[in-house]
Short mmCIF file of C-alpha atoms in Angstrom, two decimals:
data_model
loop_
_atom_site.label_atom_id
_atom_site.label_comp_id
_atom_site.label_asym_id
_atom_site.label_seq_id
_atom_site.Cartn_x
_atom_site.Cartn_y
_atom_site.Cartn_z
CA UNK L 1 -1.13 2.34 -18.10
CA UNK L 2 -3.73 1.55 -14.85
CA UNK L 3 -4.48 4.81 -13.35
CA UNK L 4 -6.63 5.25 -10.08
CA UNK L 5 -8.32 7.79 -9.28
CA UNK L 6 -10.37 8.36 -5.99
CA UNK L 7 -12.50 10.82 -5.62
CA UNK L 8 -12.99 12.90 -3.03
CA UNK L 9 -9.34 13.35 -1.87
CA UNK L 10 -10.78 15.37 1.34
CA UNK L 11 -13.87 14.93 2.49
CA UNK L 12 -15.16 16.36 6.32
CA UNK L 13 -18.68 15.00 7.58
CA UNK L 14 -20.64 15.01 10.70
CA UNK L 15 -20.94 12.05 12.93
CA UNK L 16 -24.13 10.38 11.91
CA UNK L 17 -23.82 11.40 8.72
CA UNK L 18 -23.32 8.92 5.49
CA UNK L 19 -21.47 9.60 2.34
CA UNK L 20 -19.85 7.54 0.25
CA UNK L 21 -16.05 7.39 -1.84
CA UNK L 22 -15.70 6.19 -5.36
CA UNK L 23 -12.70 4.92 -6.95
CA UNK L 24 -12.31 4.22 -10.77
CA UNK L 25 -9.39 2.83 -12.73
CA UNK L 26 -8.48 3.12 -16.05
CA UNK L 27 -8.05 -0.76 -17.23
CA UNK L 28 -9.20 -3.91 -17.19
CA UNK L 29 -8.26 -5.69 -13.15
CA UNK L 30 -9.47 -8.28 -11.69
CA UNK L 31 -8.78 -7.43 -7.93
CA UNK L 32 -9.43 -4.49 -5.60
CA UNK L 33 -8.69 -3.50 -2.55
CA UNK L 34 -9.88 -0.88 0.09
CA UNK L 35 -7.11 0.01 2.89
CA UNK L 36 -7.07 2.43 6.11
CA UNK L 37 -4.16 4.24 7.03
CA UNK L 38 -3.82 6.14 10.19
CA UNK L 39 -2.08 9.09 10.74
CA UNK L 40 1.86 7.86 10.95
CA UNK L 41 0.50 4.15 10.94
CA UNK L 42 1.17 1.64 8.34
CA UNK L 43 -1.96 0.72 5.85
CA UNK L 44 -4.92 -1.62 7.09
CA UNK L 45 -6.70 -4.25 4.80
CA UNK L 46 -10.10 -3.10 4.71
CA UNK L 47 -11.90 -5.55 2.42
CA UNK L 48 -10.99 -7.64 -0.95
CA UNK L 49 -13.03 -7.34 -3.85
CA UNK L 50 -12.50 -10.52 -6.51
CA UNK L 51 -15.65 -10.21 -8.69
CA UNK L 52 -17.93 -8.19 -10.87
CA UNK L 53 -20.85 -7.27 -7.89
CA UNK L 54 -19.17 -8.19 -4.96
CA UNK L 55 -20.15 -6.06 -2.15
CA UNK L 56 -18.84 -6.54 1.25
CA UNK L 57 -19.72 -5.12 4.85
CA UNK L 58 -17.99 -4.68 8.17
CA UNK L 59 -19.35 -2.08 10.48
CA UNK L 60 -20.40 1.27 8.90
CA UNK L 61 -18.18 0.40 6.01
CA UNK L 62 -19.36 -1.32 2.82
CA UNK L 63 -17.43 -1.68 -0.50
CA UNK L 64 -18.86 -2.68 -3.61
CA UNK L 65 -17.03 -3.40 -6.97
CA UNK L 66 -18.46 -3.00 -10.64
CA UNK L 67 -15.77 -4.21 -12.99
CA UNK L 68 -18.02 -2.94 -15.95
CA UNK L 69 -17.82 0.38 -15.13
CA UNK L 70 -14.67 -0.17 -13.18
CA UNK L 71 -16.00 1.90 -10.29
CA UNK L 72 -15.64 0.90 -6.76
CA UNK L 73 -17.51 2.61 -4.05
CA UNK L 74 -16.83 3.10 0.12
CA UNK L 75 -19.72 3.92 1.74
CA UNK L 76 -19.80 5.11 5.17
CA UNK L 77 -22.86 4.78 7.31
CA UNK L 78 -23.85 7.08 10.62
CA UNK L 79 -19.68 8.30 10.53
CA UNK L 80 -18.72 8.10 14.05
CA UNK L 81 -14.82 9.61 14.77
CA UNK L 82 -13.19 6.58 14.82
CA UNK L 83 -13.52 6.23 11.24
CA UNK L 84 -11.33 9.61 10.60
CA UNK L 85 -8.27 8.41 8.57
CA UNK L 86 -7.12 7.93 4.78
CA UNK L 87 -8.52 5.17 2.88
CA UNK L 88 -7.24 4.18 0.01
CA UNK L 89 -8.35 1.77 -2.99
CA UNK L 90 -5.61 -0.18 -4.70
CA UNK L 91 -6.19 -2.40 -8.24
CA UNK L 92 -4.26 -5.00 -9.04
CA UNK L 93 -2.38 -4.37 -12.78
CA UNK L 94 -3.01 -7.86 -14.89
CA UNK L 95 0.34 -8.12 -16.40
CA UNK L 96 2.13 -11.22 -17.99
CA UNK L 97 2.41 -14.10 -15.55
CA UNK L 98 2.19 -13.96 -12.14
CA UNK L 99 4.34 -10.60 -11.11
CA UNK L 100 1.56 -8.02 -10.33
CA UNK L 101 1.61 -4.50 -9.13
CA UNK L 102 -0.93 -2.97 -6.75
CA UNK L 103 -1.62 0.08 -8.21
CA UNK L 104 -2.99 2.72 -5.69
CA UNK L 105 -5.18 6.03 -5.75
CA UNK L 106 -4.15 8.95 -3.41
CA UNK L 107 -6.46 8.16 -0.79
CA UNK L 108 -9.28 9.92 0.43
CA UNK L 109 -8.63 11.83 4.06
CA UNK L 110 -11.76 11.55 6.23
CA UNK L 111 -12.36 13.67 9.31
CA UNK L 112 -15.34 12.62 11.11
CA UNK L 113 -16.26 15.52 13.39
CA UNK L 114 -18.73 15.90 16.33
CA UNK R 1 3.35 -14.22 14.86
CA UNK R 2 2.87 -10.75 15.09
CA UNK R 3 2.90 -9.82 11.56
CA UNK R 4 5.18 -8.14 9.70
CA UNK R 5 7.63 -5.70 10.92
CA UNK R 6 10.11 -3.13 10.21
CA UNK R 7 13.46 -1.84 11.40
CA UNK R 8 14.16 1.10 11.91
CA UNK R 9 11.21 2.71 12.52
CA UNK R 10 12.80 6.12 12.01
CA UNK R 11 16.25 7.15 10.54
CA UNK R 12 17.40 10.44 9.97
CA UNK R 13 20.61 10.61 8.49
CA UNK R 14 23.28 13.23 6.33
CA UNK R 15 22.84 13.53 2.52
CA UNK R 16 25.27 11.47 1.02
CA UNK R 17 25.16 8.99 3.53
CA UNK R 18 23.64 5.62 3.37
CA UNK R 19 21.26 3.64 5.24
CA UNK R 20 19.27 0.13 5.06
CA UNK R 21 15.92 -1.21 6.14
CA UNK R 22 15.06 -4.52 7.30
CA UNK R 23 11.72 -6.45 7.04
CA UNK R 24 10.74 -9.75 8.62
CA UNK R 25 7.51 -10.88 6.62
CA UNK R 26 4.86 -13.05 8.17
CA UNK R 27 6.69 -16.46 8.16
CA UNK R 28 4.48 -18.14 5.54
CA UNK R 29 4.45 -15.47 3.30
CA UNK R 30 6.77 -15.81 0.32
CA UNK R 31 5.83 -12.42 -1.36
CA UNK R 32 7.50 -9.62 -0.17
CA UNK R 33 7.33 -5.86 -1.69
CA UNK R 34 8.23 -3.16 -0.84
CA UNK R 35 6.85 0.78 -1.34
CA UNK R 36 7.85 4.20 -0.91
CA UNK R 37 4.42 6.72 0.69
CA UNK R 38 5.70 10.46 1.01
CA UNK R 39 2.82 12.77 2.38
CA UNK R 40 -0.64 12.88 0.49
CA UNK R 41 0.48 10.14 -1.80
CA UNK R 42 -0.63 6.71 -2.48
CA UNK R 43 2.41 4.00 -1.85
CA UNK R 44 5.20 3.62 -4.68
CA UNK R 45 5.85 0.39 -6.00
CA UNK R 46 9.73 -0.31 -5.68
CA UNK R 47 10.21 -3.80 -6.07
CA UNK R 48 9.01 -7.49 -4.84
CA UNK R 49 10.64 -10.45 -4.04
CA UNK R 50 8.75 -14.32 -4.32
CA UNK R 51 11.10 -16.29 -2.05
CA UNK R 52 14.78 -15.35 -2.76
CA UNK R 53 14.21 -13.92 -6.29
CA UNK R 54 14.06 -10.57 -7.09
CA UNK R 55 11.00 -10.72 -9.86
CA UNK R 56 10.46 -6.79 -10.26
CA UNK R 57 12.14 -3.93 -9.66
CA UNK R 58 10.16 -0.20 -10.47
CA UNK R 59 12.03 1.72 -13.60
CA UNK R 60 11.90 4.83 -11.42
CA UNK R 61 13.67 3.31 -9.13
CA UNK R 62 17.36 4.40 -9.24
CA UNK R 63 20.80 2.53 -8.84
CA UNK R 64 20.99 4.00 -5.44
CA UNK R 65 18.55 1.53 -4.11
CA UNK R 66 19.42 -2.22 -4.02
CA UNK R 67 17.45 -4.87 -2.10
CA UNK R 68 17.55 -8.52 -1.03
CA UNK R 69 16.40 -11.24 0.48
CA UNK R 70 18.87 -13.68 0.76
CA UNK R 71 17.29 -16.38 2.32
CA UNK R 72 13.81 -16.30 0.99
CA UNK R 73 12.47 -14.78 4.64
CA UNK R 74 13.69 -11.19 5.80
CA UNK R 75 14.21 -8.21 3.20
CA UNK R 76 16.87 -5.26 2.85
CA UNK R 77 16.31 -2.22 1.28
CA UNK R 78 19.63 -0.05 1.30
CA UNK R 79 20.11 3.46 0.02
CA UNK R 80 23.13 4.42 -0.77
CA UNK R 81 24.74 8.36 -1.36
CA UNK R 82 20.78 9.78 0.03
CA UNK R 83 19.21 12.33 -1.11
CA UNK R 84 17.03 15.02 0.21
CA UNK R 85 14.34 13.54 -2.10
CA UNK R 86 14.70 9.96 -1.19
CA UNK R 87 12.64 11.58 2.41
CA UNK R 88 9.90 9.53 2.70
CA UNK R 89 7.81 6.14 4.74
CA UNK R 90 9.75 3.44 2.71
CA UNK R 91 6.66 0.04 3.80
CA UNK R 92 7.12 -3.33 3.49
CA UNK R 93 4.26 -5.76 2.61
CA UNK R 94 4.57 -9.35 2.62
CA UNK R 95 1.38 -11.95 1.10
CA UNK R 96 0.80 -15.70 0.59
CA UNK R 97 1.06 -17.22 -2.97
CA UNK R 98 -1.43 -17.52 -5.40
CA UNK R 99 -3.54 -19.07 -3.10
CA UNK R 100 -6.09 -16.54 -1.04
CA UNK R 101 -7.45 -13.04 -2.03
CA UNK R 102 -4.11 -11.72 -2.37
CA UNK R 103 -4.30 -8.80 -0.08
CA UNK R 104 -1.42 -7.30 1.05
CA UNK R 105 -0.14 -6.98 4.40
CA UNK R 106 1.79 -4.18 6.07
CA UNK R 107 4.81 -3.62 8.45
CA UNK R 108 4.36 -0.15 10.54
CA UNK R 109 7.01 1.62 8.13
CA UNK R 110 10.24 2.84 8.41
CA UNK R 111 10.68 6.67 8.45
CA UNK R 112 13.31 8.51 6.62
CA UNK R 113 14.05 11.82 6.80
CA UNK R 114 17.74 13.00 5.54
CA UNK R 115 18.86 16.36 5.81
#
């Protein structure tokens, strides 16, 4: 069974400040995804990671994927507030034919303060 | 298009009663899922739809819920005889085919909350 696990579940920086999120699952996937979810708002498509090194930029965000290690990381650079929400990775489960299931971690709830 | 959305965007309702959910997908998108998010949680897989057919429904889902999409675009989700524990975002997500990167994308959510 594909778990996901994010890690950390909470995390408060400073504005200016850079951290990064990591998110591992359990199996082999082939797809991964990074979302942002506002507080009451539906989930945001963040970025789409399809291959063994794929790293991928917008902003102060950039997501990186190593399928060998099946780690994917979030880093934030120079947090400003607008960035405060949950983000969440989600990994595709490679079952039988074409019927996949996203499978998601908790999320990780940033709060970007002054 | 405006992308997908989701009707009602709140319902609170009786235990024991029953309610349903619409979603209109993005019009070429012939995927449709939906999920269940309660608070601090990652979304629940409950089921997805490619076209008209029902491909997968989640185990842990129980009789109580039943969905369709009868013509291949809009969804239903009904709950019947609710539960406090069926509380919860209930999101619909609608993609392309095989073609593209296969992301996922998401109405605003319909809130239930039964008492």
């Amino acid at each position: 069974e594909l778990k996901v696990e994010q890690n950390p579940l909470f995390l408060s920086m400073q504005e200016g400040k850079n951290y990064t999120i990591y998110c591992n699952y359990s199996t082999t996937s082939d797809r991964l995804y990074w979302y942002r979810q506002d507080p009451g708002k539906s989930l945001e498509s963040l970025f789409v990671l399809l291959s063994n090194g794929a790293v991928k930029q917008e902003g102060r965000l950039m997501a990186s994927l190593d399928t060998k290690a099946r780690l994917s990381t979030l880093h934030i650079t120079a947090a400003v507030h607008d960035l405060s929400a949950t983000y969440f990775c989600a990994v595709f489960l490679p079952n039988a034919g074409n019927n996949r299931k996203l499978i998601w971690g908790l999320g990780t709830s940033l709060a970007v303060n002054p | 298009d405006t992308g997908v959305s989701q009707d009602p965007r709140h319902k609170i309702t009786k235990r024991g009663q029953n309610v349903t959910f619409r979603c209109d997908p993005i019009s070429e998108h012939n995927r449709l899922y939906w999920y269940r998010q309660t608070l601090g949680q990652g979304p629940e897989f409950l089921t997805y739809f490619q076209n008209e057919a029902q491909l997968e429904k989640s185990r842990l889902l129980s009789d109580r819920f039943s969905a369709e999409r009868p013509k291949g675009s809009f969804s239903t989700l009904e709950i019947q005889r609710t539960e406090q524990g069926d509380s919860a975002m209930y999101l619909c997500a609608s993609r392309r085919s095989r073609l593209g990167p296969g992301e996922l994308f998401f109405g605003e959510g319909s809130r239930l909350t039964v008492l």
